[in-house]
Coordinates of C-alpha atoms in Angstrom, one line a residue:
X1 CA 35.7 3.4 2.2
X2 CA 36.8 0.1 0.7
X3 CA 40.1 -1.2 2.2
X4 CA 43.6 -2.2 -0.2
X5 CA 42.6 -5.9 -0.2
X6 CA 39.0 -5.0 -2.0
X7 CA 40.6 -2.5 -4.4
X8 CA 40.5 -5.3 -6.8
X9 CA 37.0 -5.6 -6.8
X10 CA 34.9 -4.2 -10.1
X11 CA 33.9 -0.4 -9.3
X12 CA 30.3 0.6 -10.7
X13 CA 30.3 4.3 -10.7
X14 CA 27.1 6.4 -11.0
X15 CA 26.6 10.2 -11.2
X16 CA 22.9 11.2 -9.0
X17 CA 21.9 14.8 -10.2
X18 CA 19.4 16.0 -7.5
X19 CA 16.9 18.0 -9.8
X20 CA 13.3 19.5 -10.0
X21 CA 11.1 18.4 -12.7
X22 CA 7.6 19.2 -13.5
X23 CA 5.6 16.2 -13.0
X24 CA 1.7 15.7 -13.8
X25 CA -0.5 12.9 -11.7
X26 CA -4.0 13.4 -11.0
X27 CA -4.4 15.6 -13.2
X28 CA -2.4 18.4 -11.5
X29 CA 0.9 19.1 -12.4
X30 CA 3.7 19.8 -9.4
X31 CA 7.9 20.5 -9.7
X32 CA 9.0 17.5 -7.3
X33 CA 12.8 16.2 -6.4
X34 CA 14.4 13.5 -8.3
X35 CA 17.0 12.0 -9.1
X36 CA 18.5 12.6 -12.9
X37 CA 15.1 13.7 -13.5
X38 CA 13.8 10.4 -13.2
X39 CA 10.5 9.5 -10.9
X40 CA 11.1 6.7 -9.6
X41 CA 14.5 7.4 -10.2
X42 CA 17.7 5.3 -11.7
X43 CA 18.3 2.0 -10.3
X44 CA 21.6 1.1 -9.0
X45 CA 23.1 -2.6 -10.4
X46 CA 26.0 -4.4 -8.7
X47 CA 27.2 -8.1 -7.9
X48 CA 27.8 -9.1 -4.9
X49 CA 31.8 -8.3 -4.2
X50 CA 31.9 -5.2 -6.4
X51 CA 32.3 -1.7 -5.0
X52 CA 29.9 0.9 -5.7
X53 CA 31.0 4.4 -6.3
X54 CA 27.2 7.4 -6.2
X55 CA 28.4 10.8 -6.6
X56 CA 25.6 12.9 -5.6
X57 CA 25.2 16.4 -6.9
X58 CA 22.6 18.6 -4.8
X59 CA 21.0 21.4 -7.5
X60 CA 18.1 21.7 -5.3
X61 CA 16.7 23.8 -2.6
X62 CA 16.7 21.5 0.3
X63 CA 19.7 20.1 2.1
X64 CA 19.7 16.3 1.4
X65 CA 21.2 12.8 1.8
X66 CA 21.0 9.5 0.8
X67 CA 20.7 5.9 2.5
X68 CA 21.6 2.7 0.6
X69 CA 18.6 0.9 2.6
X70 CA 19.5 -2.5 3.7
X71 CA 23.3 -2.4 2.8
X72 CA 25.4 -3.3 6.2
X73 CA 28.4 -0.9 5.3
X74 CA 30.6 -2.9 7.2
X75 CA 32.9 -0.4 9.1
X76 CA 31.6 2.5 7.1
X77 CA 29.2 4.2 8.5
X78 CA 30.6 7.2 6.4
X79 CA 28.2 6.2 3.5
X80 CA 25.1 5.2 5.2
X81 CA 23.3 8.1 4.5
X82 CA 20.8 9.4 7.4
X83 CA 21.0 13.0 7.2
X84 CA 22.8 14.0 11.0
X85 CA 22.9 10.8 12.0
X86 CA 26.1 9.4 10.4
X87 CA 26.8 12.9 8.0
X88 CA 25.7 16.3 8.0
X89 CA 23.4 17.0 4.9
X90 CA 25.0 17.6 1.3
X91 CA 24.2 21.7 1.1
X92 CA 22.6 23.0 -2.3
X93 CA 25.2 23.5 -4.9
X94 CA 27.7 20.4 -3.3
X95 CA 28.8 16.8 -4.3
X96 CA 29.3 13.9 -1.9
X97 CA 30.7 10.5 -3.2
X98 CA 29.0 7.6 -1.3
X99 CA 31.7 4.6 -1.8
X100 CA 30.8 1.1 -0.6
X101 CA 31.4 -2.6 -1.2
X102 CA 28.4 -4.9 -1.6
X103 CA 30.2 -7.9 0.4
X104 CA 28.1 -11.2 1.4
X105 CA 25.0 -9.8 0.1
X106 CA 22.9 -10.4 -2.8
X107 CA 19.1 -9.7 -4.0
X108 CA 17.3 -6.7 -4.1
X109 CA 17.1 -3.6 -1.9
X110 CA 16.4 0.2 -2.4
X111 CA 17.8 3.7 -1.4
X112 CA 16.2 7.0 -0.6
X113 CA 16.2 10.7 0.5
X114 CA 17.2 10.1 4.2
X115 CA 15.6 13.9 5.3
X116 CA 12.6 15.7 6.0
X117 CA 9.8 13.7 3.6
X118 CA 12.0 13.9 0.3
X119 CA 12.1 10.2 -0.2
X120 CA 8.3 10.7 -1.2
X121 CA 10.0 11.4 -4.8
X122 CA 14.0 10.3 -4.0
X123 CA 14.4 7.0 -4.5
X124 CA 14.8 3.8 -6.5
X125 CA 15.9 0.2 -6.8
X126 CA 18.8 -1.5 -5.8
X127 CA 19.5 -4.7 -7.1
X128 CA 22.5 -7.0 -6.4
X129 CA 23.2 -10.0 -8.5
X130 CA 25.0 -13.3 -7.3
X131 CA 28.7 -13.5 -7.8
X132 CA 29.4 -14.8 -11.4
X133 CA 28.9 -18.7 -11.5
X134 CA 26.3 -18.4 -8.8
X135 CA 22.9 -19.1 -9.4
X136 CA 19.7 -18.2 -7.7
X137 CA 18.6 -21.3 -5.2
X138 CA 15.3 -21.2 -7.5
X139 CA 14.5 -21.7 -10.9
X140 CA 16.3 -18.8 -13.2
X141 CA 13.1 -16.7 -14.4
X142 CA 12.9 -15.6 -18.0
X143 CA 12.9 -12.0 -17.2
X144 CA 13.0 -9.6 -14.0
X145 CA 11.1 -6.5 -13.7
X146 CA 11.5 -3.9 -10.5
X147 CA 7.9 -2.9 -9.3
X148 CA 8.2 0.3 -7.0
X149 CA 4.9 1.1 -4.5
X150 CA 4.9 4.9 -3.5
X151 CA 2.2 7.2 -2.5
X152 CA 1.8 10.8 -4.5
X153 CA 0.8 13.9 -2.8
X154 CA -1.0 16.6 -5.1
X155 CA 0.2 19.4 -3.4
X156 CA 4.1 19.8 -2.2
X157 CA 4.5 16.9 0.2
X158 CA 7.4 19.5 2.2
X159 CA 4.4 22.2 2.5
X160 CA 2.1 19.2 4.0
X161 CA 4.5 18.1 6.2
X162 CA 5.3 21.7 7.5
X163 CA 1.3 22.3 7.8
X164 CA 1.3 19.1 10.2
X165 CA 4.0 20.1 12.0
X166 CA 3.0 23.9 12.9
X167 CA -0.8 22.5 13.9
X168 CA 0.9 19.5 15.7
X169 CA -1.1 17.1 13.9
X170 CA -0.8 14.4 11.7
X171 CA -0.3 16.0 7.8
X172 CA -2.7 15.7 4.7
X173 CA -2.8 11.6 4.0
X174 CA -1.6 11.2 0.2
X175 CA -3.8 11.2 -2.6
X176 CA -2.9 8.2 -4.6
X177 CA -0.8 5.1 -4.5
X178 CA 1.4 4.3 -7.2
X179 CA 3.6 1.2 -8.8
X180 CA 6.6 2.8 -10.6
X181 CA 5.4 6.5 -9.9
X182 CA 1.9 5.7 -11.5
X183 CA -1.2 5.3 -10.0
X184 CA -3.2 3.3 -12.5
X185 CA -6.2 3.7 -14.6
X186 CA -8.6 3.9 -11.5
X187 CA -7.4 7.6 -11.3
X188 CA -7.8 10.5 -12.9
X189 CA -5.9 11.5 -16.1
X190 CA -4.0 8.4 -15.8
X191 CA -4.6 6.7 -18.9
X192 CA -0.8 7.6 -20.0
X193 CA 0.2 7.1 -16.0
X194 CA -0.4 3.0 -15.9
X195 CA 3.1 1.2 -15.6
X196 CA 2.4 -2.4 -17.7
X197 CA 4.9 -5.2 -18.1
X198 CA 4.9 -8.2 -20.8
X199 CA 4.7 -11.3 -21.0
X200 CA 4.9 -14.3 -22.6
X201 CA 3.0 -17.6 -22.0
X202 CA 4.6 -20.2 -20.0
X203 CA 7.3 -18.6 -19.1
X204 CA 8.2 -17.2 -15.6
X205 CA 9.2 -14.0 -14.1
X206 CA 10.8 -12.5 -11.3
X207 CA 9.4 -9.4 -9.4
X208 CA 11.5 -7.5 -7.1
X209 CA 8.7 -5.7 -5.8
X210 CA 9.9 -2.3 -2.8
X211 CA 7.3 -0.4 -0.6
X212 CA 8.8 2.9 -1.0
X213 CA 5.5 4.6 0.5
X214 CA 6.4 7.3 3.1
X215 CA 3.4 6.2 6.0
X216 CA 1.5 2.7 4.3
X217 CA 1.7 -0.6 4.6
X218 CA 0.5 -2.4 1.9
X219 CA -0.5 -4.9 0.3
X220 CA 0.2 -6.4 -3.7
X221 CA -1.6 -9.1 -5.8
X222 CA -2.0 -10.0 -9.3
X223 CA -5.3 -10.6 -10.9
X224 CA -5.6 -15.1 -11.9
X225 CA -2.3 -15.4 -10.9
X226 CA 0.1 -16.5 -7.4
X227 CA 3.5 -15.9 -6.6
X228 CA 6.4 -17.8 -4.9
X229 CA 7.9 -15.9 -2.4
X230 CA 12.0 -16.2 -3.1
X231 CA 13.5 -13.8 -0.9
X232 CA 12.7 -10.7 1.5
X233 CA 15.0 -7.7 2.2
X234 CA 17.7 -9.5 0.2
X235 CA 17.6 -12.7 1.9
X236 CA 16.8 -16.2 0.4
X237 CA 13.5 -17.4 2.0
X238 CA 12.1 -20.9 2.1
X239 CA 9.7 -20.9 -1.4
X240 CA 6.0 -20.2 -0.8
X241 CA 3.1 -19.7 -2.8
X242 CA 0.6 -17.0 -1.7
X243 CA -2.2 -15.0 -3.4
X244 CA -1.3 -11.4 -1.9
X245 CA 1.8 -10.3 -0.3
X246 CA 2.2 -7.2 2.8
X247 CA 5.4 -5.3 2.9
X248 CA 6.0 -2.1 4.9
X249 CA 7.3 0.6 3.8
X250 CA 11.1 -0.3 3.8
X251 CA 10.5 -3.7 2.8
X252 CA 11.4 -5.5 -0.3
X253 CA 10.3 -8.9 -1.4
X254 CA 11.2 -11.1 -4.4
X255 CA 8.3 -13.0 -6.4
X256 CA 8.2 -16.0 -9.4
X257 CA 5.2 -15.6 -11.0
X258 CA 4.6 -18.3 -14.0
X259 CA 2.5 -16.5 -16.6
X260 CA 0.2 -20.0 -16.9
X261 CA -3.1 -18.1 -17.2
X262 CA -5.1 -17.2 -20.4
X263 CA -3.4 -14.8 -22.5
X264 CA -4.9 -11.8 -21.4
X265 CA -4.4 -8.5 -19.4
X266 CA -4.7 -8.6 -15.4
X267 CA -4.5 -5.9 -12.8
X268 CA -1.4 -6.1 -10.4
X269 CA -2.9 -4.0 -7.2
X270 CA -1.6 -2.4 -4.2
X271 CA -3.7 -0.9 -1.5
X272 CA -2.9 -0.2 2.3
X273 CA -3.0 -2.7 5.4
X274 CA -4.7 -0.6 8.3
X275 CA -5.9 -2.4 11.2
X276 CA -7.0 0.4 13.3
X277 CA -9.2 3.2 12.7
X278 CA -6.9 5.6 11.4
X279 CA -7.6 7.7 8.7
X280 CA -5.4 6.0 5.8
X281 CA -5.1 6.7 1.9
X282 CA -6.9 3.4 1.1
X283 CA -7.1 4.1 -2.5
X284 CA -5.6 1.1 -4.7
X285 CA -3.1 1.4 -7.7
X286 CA -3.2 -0.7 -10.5
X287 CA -0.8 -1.5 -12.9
X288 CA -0.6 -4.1 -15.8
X289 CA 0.2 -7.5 -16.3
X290 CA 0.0 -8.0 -19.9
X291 CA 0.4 -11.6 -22.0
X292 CA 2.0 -10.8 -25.4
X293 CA -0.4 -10.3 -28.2
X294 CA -3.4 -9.2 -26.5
X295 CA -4.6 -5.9 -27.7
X296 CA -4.7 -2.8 -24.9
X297 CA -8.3 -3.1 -25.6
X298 CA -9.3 -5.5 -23.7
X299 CA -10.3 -5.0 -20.1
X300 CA -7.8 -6.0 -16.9
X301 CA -9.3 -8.5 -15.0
X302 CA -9.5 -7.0 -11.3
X303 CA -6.8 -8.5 -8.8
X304 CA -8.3 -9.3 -5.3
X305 CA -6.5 -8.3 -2.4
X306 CA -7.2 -8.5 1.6
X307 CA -9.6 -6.8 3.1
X308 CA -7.7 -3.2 4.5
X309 CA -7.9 -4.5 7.6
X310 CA -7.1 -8.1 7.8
X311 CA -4.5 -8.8 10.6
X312 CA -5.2 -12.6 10.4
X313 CA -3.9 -12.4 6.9
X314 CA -0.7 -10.2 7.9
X315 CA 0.0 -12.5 10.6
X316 CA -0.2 -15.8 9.2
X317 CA 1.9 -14.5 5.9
X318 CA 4.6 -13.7 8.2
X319 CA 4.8 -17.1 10.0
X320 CA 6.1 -18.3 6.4
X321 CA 8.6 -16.1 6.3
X322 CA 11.7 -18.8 7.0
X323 CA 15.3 -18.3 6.4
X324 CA 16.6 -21.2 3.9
X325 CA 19.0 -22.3 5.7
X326 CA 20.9 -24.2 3.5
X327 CA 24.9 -25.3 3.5
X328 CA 25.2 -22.2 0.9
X329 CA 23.2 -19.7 3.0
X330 CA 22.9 -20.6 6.4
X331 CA 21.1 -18.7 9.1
X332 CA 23.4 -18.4 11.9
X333 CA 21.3 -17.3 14.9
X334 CA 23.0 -16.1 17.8
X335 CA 21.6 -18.9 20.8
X336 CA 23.5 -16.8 23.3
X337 CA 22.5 -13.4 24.1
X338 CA 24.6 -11.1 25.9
X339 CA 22.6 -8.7 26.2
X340 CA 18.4 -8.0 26.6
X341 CA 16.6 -4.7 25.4
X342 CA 13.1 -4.2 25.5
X343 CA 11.4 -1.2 23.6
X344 CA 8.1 0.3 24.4
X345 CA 6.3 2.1 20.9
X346 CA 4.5 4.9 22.6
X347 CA 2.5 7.8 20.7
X348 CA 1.2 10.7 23.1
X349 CA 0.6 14.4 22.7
X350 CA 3.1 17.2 24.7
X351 CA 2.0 20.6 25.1
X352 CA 2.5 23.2 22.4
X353 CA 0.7 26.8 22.7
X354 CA 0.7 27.5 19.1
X355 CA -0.3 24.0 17.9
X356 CA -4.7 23.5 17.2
X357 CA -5.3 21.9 20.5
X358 CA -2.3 23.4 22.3
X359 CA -0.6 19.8 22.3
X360 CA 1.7 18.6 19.6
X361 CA 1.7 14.5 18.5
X362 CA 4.9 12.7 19.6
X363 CA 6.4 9.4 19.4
X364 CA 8.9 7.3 21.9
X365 CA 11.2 4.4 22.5
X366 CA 11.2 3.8 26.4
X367 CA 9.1 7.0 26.8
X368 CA 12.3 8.8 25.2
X369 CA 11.3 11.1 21.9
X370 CA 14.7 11.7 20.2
X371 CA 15.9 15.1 19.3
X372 CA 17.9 15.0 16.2
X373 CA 21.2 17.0 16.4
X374 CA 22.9 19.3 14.7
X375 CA 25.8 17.3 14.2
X376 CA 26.6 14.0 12.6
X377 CA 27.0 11.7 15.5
X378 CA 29.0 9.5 13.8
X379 CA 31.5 12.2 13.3
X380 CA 31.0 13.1 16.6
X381 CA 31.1 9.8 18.0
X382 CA 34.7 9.3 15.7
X383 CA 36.5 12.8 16.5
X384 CA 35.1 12.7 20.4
X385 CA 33.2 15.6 20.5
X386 CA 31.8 16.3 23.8
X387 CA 28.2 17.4 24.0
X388 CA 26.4 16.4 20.8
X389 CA 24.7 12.9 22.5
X390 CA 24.4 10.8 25.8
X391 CA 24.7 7.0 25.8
X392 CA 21.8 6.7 28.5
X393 CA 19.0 5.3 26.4
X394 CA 17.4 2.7 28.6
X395 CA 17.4 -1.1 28.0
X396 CA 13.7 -0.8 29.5
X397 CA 10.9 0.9 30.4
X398 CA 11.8 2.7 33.4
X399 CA 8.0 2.3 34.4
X400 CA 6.2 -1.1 33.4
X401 CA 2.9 -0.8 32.4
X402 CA -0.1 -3.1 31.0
X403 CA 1.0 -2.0 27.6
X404 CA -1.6 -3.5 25.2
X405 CA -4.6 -2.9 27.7
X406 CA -7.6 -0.2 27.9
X407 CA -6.2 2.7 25.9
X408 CA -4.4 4.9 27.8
X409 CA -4.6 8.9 26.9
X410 CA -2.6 9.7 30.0
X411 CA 0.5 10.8 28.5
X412 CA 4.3 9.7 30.6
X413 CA 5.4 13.0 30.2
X414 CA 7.7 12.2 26.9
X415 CA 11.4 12.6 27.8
X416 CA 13.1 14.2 24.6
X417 CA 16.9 14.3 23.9
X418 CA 19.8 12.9 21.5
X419 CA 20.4 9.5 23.7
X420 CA 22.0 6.4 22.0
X421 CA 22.3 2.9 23.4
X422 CA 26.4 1.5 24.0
X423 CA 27.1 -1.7 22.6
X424 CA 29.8 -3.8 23.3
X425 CA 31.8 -5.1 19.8
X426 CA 30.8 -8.5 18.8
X427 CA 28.4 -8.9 21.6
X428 CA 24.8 -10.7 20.7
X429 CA 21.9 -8.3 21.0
X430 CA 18.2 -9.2 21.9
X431 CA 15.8 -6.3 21.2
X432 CA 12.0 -6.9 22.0
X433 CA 10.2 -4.4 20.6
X434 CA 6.5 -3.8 22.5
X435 CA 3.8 -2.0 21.2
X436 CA 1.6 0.2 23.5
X437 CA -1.9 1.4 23.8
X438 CA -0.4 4.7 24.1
X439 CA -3.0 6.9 22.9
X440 CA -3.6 3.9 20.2
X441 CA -2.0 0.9 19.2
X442 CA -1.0 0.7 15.8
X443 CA 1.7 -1.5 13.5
X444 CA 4.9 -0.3 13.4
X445 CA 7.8 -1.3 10.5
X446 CA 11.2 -0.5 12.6
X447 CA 14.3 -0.6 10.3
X448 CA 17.9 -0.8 11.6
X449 CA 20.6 0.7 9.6
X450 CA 24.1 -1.3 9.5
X451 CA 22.8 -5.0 10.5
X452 CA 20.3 -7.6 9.0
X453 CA 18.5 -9.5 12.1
X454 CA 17.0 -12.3 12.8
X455 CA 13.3 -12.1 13.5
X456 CA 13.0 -15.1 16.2
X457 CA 9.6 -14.6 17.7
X458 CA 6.7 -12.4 18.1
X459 CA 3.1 -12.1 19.2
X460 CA -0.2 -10.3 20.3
X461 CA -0.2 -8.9 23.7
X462 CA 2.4 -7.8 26.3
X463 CA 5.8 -9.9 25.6
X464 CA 6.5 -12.1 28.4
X465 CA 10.1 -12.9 29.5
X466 CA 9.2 -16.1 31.3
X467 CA 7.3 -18.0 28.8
X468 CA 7.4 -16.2 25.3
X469 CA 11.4 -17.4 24.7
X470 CA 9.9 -21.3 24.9
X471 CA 8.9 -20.8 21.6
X472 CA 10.9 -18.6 19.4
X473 CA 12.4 -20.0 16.0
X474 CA 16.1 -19.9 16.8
X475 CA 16.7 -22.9 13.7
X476 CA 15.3 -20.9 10.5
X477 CA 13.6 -17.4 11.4
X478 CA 13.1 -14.7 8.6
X479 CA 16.6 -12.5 8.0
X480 CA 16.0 -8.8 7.3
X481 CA 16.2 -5.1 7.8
X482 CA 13.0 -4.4 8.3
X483 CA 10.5 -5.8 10.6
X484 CA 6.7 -4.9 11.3
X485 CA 5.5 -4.9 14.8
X486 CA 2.4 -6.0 15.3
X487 CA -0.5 -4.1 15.8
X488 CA -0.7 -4.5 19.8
X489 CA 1.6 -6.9 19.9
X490 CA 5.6 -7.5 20.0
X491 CA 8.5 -8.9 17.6
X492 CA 11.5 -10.0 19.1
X493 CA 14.9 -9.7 17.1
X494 CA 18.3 -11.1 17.3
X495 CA 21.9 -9.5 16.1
X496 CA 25.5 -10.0 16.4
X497 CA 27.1 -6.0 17.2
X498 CA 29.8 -7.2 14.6
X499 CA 29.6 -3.6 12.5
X500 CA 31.1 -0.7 14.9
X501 CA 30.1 2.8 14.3
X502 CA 26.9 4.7 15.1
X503 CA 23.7 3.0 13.6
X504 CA 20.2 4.6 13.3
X505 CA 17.1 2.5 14.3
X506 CA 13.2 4.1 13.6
X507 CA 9.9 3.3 12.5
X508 CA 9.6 4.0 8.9
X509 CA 6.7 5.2 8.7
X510 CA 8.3 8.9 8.6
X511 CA 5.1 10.6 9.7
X512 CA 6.4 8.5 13.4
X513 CA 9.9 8.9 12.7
X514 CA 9.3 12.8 12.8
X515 CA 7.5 12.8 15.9
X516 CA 10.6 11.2 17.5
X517 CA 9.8 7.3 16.9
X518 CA 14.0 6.9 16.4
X519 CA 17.4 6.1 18.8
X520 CA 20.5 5.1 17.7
X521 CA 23.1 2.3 18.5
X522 CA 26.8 3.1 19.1
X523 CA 28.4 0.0 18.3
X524 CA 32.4 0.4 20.2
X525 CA 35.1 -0.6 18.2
X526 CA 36.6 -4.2 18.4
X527 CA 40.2 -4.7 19.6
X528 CA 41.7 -5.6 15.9
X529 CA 42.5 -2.9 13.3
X530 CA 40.2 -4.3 11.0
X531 CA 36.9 -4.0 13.8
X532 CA 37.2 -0.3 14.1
X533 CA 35.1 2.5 12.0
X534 CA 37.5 3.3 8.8
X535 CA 38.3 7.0 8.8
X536 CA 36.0 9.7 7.2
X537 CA 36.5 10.6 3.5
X538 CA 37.5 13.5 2.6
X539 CA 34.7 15.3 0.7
X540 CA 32.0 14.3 3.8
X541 CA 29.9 17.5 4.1
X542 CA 29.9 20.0 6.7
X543 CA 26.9 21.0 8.9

């Protein structure tokens, strides 16, 4: 909720009709959740400074909420979005205004269904322009086009989920990937469900490309042609050129590409990043990149991407990733930390009588699987309600382990419950997160709500405190929202607690979030008026 001083600032108001609508893909034909009726569905436009004003109407079945991914929110938590986590649900037949400034951010970001697996279908661009007068710290492209990934699901993706749940397994994988809700002429009855963009020889083009896939990483090329990286997760990068890109599901990433290649008609591909043997949708989606003039007869050109399972690639494409670091954006690191977290990523299986194998799949922070609750903690957190959470979650693993050795099926006996971790205001946070061999070790994209962070180090293997610090970047590392753990392996991340409120951090692959792969962060308010959680609005819904 904007304060006086802002109320100057231009307000962009948009009306989001939750709806059903009878979609076809694959050749079967489904009612699925959208936006305005709109798969993907509107995107939202601002410059930086303006405020933003979504009233969301719910005319569906499900309960539902949505998060303005990658927007800090600065005091107002109110409009965030995760369903219990800082509101209670918008009930079928109610409105909710989610009312926000877009201050000291620019470039492109994304919001979805924060619930159950509605984003599957809920979602859509976000794209912030520079203030007016301020240009982008690259050359200004000709045009821009938004390129969505997604993943489709012939059957109701709520039903999978449920069937998952009740065996205690993982659900159905999905049956397609898609690039603006189509999945490309490699699929059936897709000849009118290929998304193609023009254009024009010599001239040059920005992508703001946004994994919206619910459980893939992936990655995205374009047949004859490479792209300049510009900017990830809304955040100017250091320019470089690369023939495939990875983003996890959460992730966004801007492109140039100069269309310097034969006028013809190339694939643009996505297909998922899997480096252990899981069973993944590793089906690729095309879409079009078209030079103006070329008749639709002619055949695409095939784009070639990574092999599925190519780590080396992953890795070495996220050692580019630098901060600019410039006079006009600088990165500004915290060198002190106050204080040191480390997370274990665990997957293991509790007991469960009426699941296949009489053990359900869960996932854990510090061996802790969080129980959502079933009210908001930020309203609980803000009105004092006794009883809703704990603020116990441990800074470590209460038992250390070799946690990227021989895989280990014994499980720690999970803890579950609604713990959060208490930070002080304004203090500087370092959070390695460590991935485990926990059943399996996997990659893991962990997205915190309310604060970009600085991504400072990481590495294969256990993280160790005594020599792994020696060599973190704490001059230009990667800025962002989102970050991907490596597969065995740990990222360490860097934040100033400068946003007070109650802050949701999880994997986003919601498959892990679902097993319990989630905690949150309750940041205490400051001493000043102006570093304390702005009261609730008025309409917020009820649980």
């Amino acid at each position: 909720m904007p304060s006086p001083s802002e109320a100057h600032a231009i307000i962009k108001k948009y009306k989001f009709d939750i709806q059903m609508k009878n979609v076809s893909r694959l050749c079967h034909a489904k009612p699925i959740v959208t936006v305005n009726g709109r798969y993907p569905g509107p995107t939202v436009y601002a410059r930086e400074g303006d405020r933003v004003q979504v009233t969301v109407t719910n005319h569906v079945q499900y309960n539902l909420s949505i998060h303005w991914h990658g927007l800090k929110q600065h005091r107002n938590g109110w409009a965030d979005g995760p369903a219990y986590i800082t509101q209670c649900p918008i009930q079928t037949g109610n409105s909710y205004t989610y009312d926000f400034n877009v201050t000291g951010q620019r470039g492109t970001l994304w919001w979805h269904a924060h619930i159950l697996w509605l984003r599957a279908t809920v979602h859509g661009a976000i794209v912030i322009m520079p203030k007016f007068g301020t240009p982008f710290p690259f050359p200004q492209p000709a045009r821009e086009f938004e390129i969505l990934l997604g993943e489709w699901w012939n059957n109701d993706v709520e039903e999978i989920e449920k069937q998952g749940s009740q065996r205690g397994l993982a659900p159905n994988i999905s049956d397609a990937h898609t690039i603006n809700g189509k999945p490309g002429p490699l699929f059936p009855c897709s000849e009118k469900h290929t998304y193609a963009m023009e254009v024009e020889q010599g001239k040059s083009y920005l992508l703001r490309i946004i994994n919206a896939a619910l459980n893939d990483e992936l990655f995205f090329a374009i047949a004859g042609h490479n792209m300049t990286v510009v900017e990830v997760d809304a955040v100017y990068t250091k320019p470089f050129t690369t023939n495939s890109i990875i983003l996890g599901p959460g992730q966004t990433t801007n492109v140039l590409v100069h269309a310097n290649n034969a006028p013809s008609r190339y694939f643009m591909a996505a297909r998922t990043f899997e480096d252990v043997p899981l069973s993944v949708d590793n089906k690729t989606a095309t879409a079009i990149f078209q030079y103006k003039g070329v008749p639709n007869t002619v055949i695409p050109s095939l784009a070639k991407l990574p092999a599925i399972n190519d780590s080396a690639f992953v890795l070495s494409y996220n050692k580019k990733l630098r901060s600019l670091n410039s006079d006009q954006y600088p990165a500004n690191v915290p060198l002190k930390v106050d204080r040191n977290l480390l997370y274990t990523i665990g997957l293991g299986m509790n007991p469960c009588p009426t699941c296949v194998n009489g053990t359900r799949l869960v996932a854990s922070l510090n061996n802790v699987s969080f129980v959502m609750p079933q009210t908001a903690l930020l309203q609980a957190h803000y009105f004092n309600l006794k009883g809703v959470f704990r603020t116990d979650f441990p800074d470590r693993p209460s038992t250390p382990f070799n946690y990227t050795g021989a895989p280990l099926t014994a499980n720690l006996a999970t803890l579950k419950g609604t713990r959060l971790s208490k930070i002080a205001f304004n203090s500087t946070v370092e959070l390695v997160l460590q991935d485990t061999n926990l059943l399996t070790v996997e990659s893991h994209p962990f997205h915190l709500h309310g604060y970009n962070f600085f991504v400072v180090g990481t590495g294969v293997g256990n993280f160790n405190a005594s020599k792994d610090p020696a060599n973190y970047n704490l001059v230009d590392p990667i800025e962002r929202n989102t970050v991907g753990v490596p597969t065995g392996g740990w990222v360490a991340i860097r934040f100033w607690a400068d946003n007070p409120g109650v802050w949701f951090m999880h994997c986003h692959l919601e498959l892990h979030t679902g097993w319990g792969l989630k905690m949150a962060f309750v940041v205490e308010d400051g001493p000043e008026k102006h570093q304390s959680v702005l009261p609730p609005p008025k309409d917020l819904p009820k649980c």
